[in-house]
Structures are given as structure tokens and as C-alpha cells.
Tab-separated table of C-alpha atoms and ligand atoms in Angstrom:
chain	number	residue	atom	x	y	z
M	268	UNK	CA	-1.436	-24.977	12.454
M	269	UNK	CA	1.132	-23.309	14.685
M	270	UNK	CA	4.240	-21.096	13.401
M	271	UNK	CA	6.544	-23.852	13.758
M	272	UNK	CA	4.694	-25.910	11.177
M	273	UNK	CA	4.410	-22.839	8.856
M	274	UNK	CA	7.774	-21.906	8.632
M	275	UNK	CA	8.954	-25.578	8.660
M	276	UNK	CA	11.786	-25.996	6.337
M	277	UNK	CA	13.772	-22.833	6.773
M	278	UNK	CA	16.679	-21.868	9.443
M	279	UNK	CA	16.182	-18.574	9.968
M	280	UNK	CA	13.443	-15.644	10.441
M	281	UNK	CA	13.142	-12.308	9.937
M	282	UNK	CA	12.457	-9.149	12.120
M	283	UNK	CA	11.104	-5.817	11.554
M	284	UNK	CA	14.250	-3.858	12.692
M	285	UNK	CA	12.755	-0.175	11.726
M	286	UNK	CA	10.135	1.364	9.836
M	287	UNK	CA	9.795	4.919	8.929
M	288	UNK	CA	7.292	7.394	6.287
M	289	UNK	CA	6.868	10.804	4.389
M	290	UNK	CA	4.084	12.478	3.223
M	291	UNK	CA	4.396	15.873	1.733
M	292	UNK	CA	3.156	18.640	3.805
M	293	UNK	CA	0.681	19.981	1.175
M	294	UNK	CA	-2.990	19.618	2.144
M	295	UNK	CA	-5.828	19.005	-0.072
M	296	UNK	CA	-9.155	18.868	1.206
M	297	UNK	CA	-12.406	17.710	0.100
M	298	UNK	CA	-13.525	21.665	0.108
M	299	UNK	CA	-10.252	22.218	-1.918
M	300	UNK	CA	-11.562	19.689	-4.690
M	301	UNK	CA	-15.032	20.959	-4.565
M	302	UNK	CA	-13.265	24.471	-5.769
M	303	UNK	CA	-11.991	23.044	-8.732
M	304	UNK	CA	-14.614	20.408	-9.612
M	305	UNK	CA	-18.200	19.462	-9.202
M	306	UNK	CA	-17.716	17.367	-5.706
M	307	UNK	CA	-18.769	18.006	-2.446
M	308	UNK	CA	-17.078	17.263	0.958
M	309	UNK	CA	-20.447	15.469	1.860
M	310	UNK	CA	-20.338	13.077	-1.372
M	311	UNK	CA	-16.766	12.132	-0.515
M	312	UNK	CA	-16.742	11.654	3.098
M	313	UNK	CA	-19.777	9.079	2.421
M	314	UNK	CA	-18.498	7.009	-0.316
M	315	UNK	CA	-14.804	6.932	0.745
M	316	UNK	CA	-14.469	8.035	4.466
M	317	UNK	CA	-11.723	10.805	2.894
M	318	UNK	CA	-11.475	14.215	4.331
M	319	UNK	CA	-8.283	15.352	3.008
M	320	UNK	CA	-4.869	13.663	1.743
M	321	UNK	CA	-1.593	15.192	0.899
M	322	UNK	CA	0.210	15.895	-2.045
M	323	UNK	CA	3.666	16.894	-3.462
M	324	UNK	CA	4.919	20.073	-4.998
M	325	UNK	CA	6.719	19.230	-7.634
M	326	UNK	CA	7.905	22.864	-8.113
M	327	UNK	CA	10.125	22.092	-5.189
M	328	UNK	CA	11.098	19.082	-6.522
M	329	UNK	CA	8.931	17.151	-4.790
M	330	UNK	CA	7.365	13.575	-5.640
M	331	UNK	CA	8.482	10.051	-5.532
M	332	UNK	CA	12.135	10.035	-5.163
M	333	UNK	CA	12.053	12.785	-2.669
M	334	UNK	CA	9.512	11.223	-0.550
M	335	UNK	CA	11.140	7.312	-0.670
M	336	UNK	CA	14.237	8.901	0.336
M	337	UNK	CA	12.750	10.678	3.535
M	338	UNK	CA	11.082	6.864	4.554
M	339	UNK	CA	14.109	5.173	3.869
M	340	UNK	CA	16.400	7.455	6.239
M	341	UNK	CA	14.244	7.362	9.331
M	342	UNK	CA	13.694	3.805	8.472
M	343	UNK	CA	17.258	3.320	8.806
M	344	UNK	CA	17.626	5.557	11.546
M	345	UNK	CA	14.628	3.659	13.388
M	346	UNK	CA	16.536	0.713	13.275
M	347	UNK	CA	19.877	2.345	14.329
M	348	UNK	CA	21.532	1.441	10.709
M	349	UNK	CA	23.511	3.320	7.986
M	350	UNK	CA	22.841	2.320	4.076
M	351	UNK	CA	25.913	0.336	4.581
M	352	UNK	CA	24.241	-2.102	6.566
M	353	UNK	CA	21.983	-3.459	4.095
M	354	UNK	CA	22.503	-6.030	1.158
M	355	UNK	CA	19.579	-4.964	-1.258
M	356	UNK	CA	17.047	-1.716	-1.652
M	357	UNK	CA	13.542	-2.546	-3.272
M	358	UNK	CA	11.367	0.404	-4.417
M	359	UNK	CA	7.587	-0.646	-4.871
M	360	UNK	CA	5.888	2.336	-6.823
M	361	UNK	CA	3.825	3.036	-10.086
M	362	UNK	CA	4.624	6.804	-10.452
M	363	UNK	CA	8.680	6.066	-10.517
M	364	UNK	CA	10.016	9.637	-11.841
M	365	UNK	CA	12.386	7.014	-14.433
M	366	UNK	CA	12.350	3.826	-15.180
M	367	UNK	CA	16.270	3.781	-15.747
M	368	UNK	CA	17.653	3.970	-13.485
M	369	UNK	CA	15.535	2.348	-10.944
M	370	UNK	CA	14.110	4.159	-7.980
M	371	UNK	CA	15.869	1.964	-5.550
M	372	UNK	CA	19.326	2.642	-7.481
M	373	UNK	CA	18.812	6.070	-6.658
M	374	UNK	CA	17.796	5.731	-3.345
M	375	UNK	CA	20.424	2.994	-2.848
M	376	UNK	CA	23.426	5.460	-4.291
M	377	UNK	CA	21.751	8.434	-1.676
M	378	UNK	CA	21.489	6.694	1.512
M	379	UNK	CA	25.326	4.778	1.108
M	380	UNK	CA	24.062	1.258	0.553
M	381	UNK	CA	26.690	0.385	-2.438
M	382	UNK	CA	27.187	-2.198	-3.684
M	383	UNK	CA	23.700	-3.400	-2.389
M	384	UNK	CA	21.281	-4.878	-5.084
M	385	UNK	CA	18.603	-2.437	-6.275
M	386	UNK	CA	15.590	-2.569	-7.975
M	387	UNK	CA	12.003	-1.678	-8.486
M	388	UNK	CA	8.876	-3.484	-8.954
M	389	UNK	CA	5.365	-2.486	-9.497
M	390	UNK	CA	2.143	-4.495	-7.913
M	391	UNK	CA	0.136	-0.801	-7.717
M	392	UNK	CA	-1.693	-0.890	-3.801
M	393	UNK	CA	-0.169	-3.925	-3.075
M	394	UNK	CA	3.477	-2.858	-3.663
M	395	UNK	CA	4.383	-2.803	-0.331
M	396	UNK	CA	3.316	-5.822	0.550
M	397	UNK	CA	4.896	-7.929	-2.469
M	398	UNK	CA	8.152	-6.411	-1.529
M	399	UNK	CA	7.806	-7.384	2.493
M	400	UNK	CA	6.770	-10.801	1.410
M	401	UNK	CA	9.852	-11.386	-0.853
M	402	UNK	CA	11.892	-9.562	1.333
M	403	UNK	CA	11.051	-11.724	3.980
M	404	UNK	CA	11.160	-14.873	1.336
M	405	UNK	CA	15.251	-13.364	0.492
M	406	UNK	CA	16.208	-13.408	3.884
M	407	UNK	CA	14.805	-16.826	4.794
M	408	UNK	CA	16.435	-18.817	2.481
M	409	UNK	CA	19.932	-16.921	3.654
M	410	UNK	CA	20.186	-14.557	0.414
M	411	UNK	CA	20.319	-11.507	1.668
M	412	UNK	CA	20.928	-10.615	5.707
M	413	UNK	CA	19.315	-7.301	5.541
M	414	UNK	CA	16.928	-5.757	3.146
M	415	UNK	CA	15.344	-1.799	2.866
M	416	UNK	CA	12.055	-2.014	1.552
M	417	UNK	CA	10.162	1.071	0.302
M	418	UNK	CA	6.891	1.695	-1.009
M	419	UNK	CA	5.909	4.677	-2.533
M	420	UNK	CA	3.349	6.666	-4.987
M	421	UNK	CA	3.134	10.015	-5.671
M	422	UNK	CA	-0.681	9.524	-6.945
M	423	UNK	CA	-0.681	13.579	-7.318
M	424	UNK	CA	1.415	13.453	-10.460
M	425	UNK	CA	-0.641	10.273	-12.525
M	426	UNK	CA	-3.623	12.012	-11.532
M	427	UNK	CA	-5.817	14.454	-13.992
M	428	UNK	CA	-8.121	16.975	-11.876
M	429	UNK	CA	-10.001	18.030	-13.805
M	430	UNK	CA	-12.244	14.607	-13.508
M	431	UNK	CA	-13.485	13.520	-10.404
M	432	UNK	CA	-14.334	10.137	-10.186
M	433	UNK	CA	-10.421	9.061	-9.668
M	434	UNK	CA	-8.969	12.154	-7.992
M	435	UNK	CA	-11.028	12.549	-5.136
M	436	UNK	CA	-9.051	9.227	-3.804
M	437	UNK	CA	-5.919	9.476	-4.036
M	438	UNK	CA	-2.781	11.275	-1.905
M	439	UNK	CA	0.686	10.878	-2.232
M	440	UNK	CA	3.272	8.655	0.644
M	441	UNK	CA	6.011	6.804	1.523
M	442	UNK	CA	6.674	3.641	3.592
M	443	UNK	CA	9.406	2.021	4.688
M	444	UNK	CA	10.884	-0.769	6.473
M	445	UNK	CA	14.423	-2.519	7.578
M	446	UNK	CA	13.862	-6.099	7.803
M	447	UNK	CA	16.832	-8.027	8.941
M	448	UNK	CA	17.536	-11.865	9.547
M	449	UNK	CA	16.924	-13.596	12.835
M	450	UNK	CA	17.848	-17.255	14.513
M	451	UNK	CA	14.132	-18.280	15.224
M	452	UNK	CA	12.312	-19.073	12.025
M	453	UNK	CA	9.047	-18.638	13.367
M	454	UNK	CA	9.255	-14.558	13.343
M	455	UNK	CA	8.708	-12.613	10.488
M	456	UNK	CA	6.214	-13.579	7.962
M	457	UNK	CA	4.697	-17.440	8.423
M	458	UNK	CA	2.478	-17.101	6.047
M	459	UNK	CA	2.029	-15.053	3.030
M	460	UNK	CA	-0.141	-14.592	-0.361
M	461	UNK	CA	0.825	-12.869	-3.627
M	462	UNK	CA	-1.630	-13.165	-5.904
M	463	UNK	CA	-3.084	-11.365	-9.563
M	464	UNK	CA	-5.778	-11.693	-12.189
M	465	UNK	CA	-4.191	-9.455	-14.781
M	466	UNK	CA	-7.749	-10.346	-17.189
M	467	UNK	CA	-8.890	-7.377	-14.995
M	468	UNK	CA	-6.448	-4.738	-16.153
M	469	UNK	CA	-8.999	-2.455	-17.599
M	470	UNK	CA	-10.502	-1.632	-13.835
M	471	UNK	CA	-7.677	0.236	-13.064
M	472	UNK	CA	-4.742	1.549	-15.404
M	473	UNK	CA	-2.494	3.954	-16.455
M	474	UNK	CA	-2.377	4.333	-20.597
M	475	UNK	CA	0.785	5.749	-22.202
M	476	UNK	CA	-0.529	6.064	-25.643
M	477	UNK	CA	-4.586	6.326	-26.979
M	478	UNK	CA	-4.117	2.820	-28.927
M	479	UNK	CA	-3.697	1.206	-24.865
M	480	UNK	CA	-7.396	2.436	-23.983
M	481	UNK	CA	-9.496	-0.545	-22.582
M	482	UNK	CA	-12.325	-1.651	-24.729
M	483	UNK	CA	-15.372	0.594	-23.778
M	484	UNK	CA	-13.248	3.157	-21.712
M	485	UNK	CA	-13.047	5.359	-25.106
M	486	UNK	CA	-15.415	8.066	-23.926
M	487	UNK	CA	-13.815	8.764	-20.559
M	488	UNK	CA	-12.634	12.035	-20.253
M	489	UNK	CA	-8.910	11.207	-18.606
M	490	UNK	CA	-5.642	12.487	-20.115
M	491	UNK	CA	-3.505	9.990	-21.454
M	492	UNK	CA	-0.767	9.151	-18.913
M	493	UNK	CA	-3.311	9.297	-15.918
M	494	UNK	CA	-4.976	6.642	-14.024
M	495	UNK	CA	-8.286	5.686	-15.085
M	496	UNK	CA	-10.650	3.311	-13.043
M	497	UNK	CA	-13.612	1.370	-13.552
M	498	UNK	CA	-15.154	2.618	-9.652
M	499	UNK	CA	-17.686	-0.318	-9.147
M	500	UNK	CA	-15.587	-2.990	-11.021
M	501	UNK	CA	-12.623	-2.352	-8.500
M	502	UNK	CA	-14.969	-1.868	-5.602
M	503	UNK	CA	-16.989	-5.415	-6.377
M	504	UNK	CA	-13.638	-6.754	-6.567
M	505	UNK	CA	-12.191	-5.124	-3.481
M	506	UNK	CA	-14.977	-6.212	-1.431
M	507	UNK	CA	-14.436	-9.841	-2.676
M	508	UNK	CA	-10.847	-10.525	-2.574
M	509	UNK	CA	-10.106	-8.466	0.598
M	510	UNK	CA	-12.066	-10.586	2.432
M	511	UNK	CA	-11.409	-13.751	0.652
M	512	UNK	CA	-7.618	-13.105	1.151
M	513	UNK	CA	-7.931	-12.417	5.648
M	514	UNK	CA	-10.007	-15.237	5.157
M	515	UNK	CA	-7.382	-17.726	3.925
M	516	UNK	CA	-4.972	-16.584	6.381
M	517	UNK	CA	-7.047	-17.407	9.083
M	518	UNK	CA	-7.826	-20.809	7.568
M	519	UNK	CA	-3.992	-21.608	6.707
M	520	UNK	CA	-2.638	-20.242	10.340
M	521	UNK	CA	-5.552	-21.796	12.119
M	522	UNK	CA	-6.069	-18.559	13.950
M	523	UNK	CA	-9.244	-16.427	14.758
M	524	UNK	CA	-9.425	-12.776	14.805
M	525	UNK	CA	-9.047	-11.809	18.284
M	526	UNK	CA	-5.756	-13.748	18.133
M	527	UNK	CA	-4.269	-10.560	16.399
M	528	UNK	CA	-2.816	-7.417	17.652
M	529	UNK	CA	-2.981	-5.592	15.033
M	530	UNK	CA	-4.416	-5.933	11.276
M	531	UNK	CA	-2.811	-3.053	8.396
M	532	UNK	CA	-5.409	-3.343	5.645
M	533	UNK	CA	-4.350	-1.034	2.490
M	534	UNK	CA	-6.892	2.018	2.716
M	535	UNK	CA	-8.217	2.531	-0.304
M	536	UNK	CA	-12.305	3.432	0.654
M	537	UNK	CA	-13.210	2.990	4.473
M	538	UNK	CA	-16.342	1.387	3.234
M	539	UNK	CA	-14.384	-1.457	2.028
M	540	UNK	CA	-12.433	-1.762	5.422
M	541	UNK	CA	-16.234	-1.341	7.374
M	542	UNK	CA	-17.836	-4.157	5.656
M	543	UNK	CA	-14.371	-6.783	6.035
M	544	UNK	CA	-14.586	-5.837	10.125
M	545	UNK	CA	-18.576	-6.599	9.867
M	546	UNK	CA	-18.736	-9.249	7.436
M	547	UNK	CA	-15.425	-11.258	9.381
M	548	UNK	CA	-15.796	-10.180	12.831
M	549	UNK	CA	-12.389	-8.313	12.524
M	550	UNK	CA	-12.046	-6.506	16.269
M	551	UNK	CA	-12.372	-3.379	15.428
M	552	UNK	CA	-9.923	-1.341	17.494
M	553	UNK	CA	-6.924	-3.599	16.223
M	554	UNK	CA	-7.945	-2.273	12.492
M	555	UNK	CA	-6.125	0.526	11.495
M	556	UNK	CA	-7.490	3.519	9.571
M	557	UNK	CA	-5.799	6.549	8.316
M	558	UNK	CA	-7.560	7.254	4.746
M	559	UNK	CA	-9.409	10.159	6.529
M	560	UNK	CA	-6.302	12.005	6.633
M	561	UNK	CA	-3.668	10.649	3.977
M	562	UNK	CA	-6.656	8.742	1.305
M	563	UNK	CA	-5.096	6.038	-0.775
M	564	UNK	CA	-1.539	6.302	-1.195
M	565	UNK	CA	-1.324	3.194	-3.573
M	566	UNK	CA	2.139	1.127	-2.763
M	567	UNK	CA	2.373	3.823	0.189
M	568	UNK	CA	-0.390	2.629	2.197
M	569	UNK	CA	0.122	-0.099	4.047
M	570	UNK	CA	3.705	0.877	5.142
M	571	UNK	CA	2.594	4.566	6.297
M	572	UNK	CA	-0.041	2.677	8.083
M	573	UNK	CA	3.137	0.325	9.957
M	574	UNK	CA	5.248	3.153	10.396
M	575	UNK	CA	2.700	5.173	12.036
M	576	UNK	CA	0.976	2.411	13.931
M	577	UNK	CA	4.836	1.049	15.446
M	578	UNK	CA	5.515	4.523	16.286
M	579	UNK	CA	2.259	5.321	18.214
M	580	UNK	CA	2.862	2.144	20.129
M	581	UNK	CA	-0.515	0.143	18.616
M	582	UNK	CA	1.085	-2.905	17.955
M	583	UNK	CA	0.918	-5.592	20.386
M	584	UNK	CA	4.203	-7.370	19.319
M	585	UNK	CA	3.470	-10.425	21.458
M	586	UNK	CA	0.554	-11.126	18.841
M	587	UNK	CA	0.578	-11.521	14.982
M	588	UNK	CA	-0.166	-8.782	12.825
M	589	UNK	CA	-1.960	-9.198	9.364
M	590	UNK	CA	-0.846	-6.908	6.513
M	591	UNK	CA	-3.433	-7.061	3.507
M	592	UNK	CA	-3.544	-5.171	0.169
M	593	UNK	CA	-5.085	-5.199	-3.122
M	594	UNK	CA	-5.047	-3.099	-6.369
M	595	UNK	CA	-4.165	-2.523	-9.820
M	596	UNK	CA	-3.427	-5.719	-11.972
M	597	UNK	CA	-5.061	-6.631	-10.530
M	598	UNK	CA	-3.131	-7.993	-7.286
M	599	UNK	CA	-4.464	-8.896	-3.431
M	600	UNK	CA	-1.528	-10.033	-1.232
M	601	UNK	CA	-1.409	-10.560	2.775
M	602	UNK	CA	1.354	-11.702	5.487
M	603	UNK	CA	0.710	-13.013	8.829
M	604	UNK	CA	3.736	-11.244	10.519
M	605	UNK	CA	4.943	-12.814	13.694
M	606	UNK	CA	7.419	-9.859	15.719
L	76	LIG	N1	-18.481	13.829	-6.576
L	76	LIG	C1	-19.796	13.834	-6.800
L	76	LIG	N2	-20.410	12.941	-7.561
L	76	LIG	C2	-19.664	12.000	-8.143
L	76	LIG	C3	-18.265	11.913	-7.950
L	76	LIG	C4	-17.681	12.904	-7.145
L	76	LIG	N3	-16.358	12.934	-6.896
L	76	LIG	N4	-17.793	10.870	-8.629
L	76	LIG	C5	-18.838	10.289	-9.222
L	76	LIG	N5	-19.962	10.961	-8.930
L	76	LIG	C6	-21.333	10.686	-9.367
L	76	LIG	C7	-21.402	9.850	-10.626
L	76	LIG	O1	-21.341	10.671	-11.766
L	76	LIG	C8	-22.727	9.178	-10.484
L	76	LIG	O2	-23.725	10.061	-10.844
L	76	LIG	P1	-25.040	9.547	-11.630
L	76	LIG	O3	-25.722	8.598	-10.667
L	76	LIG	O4	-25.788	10.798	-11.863
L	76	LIG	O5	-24.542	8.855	-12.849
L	76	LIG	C9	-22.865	8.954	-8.986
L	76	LIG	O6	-21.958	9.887	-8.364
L	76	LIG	C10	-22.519	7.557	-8.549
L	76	LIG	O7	-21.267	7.188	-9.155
L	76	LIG	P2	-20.590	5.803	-8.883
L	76	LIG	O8	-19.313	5.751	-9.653
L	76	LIG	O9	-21.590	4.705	-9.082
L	76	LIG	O10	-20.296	5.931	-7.315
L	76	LIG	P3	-19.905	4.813	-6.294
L	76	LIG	O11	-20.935	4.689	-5.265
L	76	LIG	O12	-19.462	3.553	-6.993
L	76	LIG	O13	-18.625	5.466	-5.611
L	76	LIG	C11	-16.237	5.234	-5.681
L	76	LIG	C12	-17.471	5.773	-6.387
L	76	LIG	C13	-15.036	5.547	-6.559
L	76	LIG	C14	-16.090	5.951	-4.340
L	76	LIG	C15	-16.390	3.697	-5.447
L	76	LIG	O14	-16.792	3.070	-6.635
L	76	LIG	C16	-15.120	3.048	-4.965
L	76	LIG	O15	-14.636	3.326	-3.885
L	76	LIG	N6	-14.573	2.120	-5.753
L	76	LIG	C17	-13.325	1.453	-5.366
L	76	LIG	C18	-12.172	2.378	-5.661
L	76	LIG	C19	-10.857	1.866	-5.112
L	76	LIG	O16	-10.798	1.304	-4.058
L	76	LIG	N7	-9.798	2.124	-5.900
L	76	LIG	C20	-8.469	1.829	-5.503
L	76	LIG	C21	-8.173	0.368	-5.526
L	76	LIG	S1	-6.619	0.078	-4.845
């Protein structure tokens, strides 16, 4: 099936106009973590492909605000806008700093985009992508001429260090992108997936009181408020729908791998991203990874890896690119972007 037949239906398209990103400048290593828990740089590099990742200060006020409002600016400034310029902000994040207002209020009443719609909405990893998706869905069907998307987690502060089965993979990040409307309907996203199986909440969560504990998870030794995971639930899953969901793209956009130019998988563990460029023949200098340096950012992810791939020129715009996420919910979502 071609892009014309995709997109079939609809007037208009949509273009990446800018993308930008923020991480804090705070390193923590692998030797850090093995100071202040039983770990070892080894153990991590081999189960995760993680080296280090970066994470706020939130004695210099620091954290998720702070860091969506650095993407969003040189997002904006990528794309040679003001706030002004766009018609609605959406924040994707799970560590919001309040839930009133809204992140994206904030962010909107910082950067000069009243009276633009605001809001936030939480997919966990896949944040980003549900936002790009209905971004892209918003502008299509002529709602909105120009929307600021932003997905961010600040991992640092839902995370309790003294355990080390969930710390050791997580950093903190922001992405961000200006997507704006264009004539030609066959740019911009032509095909996309949002999809959840919320029966699996207990893999990966984040209690606010004792009574929300999953069944069986009573013994771990988390603090209430941080994010406990079920390691080989999520990565059976991972495995699974990660592949099942670049599968389905290339079935429903009749195209093969080497017909990409670039694919932006969410980097959660490398291992996961090895075995979905083995298992599916994914070319593997189009995949991007970054987890080595930045580990999983949650709703961060996948736009640090755009902003950083666009910037370092790595994406052949005359090709699609895939974008492909999954995570807490849990959610799995991908978009076959056409520039
Ligand atoms: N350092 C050293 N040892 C550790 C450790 C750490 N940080 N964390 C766990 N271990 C130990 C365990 O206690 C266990 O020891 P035991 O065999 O004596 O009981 C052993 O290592 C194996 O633990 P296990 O949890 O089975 O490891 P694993 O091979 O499943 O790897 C993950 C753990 C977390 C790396 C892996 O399960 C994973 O990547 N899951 C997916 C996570 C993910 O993607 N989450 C985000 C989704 S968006």
C-alpha cells in the first residue's frame, strides 16, 4: 500500500518543523551506583547496554518542568517559531511536578503560547509517541495548525536507590517537537498504532498508597511513591510487542526494512533493541541507540533520540522513519513518519 492510500481521506499533512532536548548535566555512572548499592558496571553493561545516564538536581530546582521547558524553546527555536505560533502544548510525562495545573499549562504560560490549549497525558515510555500520533491526528483533520509536543520524565525523582533492580535503568530527559500542517497529505504520519493492555499494570507501576500494591509485589522492598517493576514480565513483553508492533507497520505500509532511513525505537535495554534488528532484519546502522549514555528516559526517549538524530544529520528525509515505543500500562505505539 502506498502513502496515498494510507492517508486517503484527509486534505492535509503534517511536517516536523523543529525538534529540540534537555538532559540535566549530572552524570551517574554504573561505578557511581555500584558505590551506593550492590551492582557492578559489568552486570549492567550486560543486561542493559547502560554505562551511565543523567539526572536532575532538584536542589537547583531541577526536574521535569525545568527540563520540558529547555526542549520546548530550542524546539521552537529549531523551527524558527515563538510560543505564539502554536495552537496547543501537550506534555507527555509520569513524574509531572503537579497535576494541577498541567505541565503543558505551565510550559504553555512560559514560552508565550496563550491562549493555546494545554494539557498533559500519561502513556509512561510511550508518551512521546501517543502525543506525535494525535498531534499528527489534530492537525489532519484541520483542528489545530500547529502543535508543541513534549515528552518528558524525570525518572531520578520516582526512583528509590537504595534497590537496584529498577534504578540501574533509568535517567532523566526531555523531547520535543513542532509539528505544523502541510498541503500534501501524504507527509507526516501515514500510519500509526496506539495500543494498551492495562490487565498488565502490575509489571510496571508507581503506588501512591500501600493498599495500591499489586498482588504478590508485597515483599518488595520499594518506597511507596516509586516505580516498581516486574523485570522479566516487562522484558517477555517488550520482546513480544516491540516486534509485533514494527511488524504490523511493515505489513500495513507494504514496506520492507531497507525501505527506511531511519528507525527511533524507545531505549529501554539494548538487548531488547539487538534481538528486534536480528529477529526482523532491521538494518542496523539506520537503528538508533543512545541508552549507553542517557538509559531509559521513559516519555523522554524517543524524542531525545529525534532531536539528536535530526541534529546530527542521520535522517535520510527522502525515506520514512519508524518511531516505536512501549511501556507502562501497559502501552506499545509506532508511526511510520513520512518528512
Ligand atoms: N546488579 C546486580 N545484580 C542484580 C541487579 C543489579 N542491578 N538486579 C538484579 N540482580 C540480580 C537478581 O537479584 C538476580 O539474582 P539471583 O539470580 O541471585 O536471584 C539476578 O541478578 C538476575 O535477576 P533478573 O531480574 O532475573 O535479571 P534479568 O536478566 O531479568 O535482568 C533487567 C534484569 C531489569 C535488566 C531485565 O529484566 C530487563 O531489562 N527487563 C525489562 C525492563 C524494561 O525494559 N523496563 C522499562 C520498560 S519501558
Amino acid at each position: 500500500m502506498n502513502a496515498s492510500d494510507l492517508t486517503a481521506g484527509f486534505n492535509r499533512g503534517v511536517r516536523i518543523a523543529g525538534t529540540g532536548s534537555a538532559v540535566p548535566d549530572r552524570v551517574l555512572s554504573n561505578h557511581d551506583l555500584a558505590k551506593m548499592m550492590d551492582t557492578s558496571d559489568e552486570w549492567i553493561q550486560q543486561r542493559t547496554g547502560i554505562r551511565e545516564r543523567r539526572i536532575c538536581d532538584p536542589d537547583k530546582g531541577e526536574g521535569t518542568l525545568w527540563l520540558s521547558e529547555q526542549a520546548a524553546t530550542r524546539a521552537l527555536e529549531d523551527a524558527g517559531l515563538t510560543g505564539a505560533d502554536v495552537d496547543l502544548v501537550i506534555v507527555a510525562t509520569v513524574t509531572m511536578e503537579m497535576t494541577c495545573p498541567s505541565t503543558a499549562a505551565r510550559i504553555a504560560g512560559k514560552i508565550g503560547a496563550t491562549p493555546a490549549g494545554a494539557f498533559d497525558i500519561t502513556a509512561a515510555c510511550c508518551g512521546f509517541m501517543y502525543a506525535l500520533n494525535l498531534a499528527d491526528s489534530l492537525i489532519r483533520v484541520g483542528r489545530a495548525d500547529r502543535i508543541l509536543i513534549v515528552g518528558c520524565d524525570c525518572m531520578s525523582s520516582i526512583i528509590d536507590y537504595e534497590d537496584r533492580s529498577v534504578s540501574i535503568l533509568f535517567g532523566d530527559a526531555a523531547g520535543s517537537a513542532v509539528l505544523e500542517a502541510v498541503d500534501d497529505p501524504a507527509r507526516g504520519s501515514v500510519y500509526q498504532s496506539l495500543q494498551a493492555d492495562g490487565r498488565g499494570w502490575p509489571s510496571l507501576y508507581i503506588p501512591r498508597h500501600e493498599s495500591q500494591i499489586a498482588e504478590g509485589d508485597e515483599d518488595t522492598k520499594i518506597r511507596i511513591g516509586c516505580l516498581r517493576m516486574n523485570g522479566r514480565e516487562v522484558y517477555k513483553f517488550a520482546v513480544t510487542r516491540f516486534q509485533r508492533a514494527i511488524k504490523d507497520a511493515f505489513e500495513k505500509t507494504g514496506l520492507a526494512p531497507d525501505e527506511f532511513g531511519a528507525f527511533i525505537c524507545h531505549q529501554s535495554n539494548a538487548r531488547i533493541i539487538e534481538s528486534a534488528v536480528e529477529k526482523l532484519g532491521l538494518p542496523e546502522d539506520k537503528v538508533y541507540v543512545n541508552i549507553d549514555r542517557f538509559g531509559n528516559s521513559s516519555a523522554g526517549s524517543v524524542g531525545l533520540c529525534l532531536d539528536q538524530m535530526r541534529k546530527a544529520g542521520r535522517i535520510d528525509e527522502s525515506k520514512p522513519t519508524m518511531l516505536v515505543a512501549f511501556g507502562g500500562g501497559m502501552t506499545w505505539a509506532s508511526s511510520v513518519w513520512r518528512h
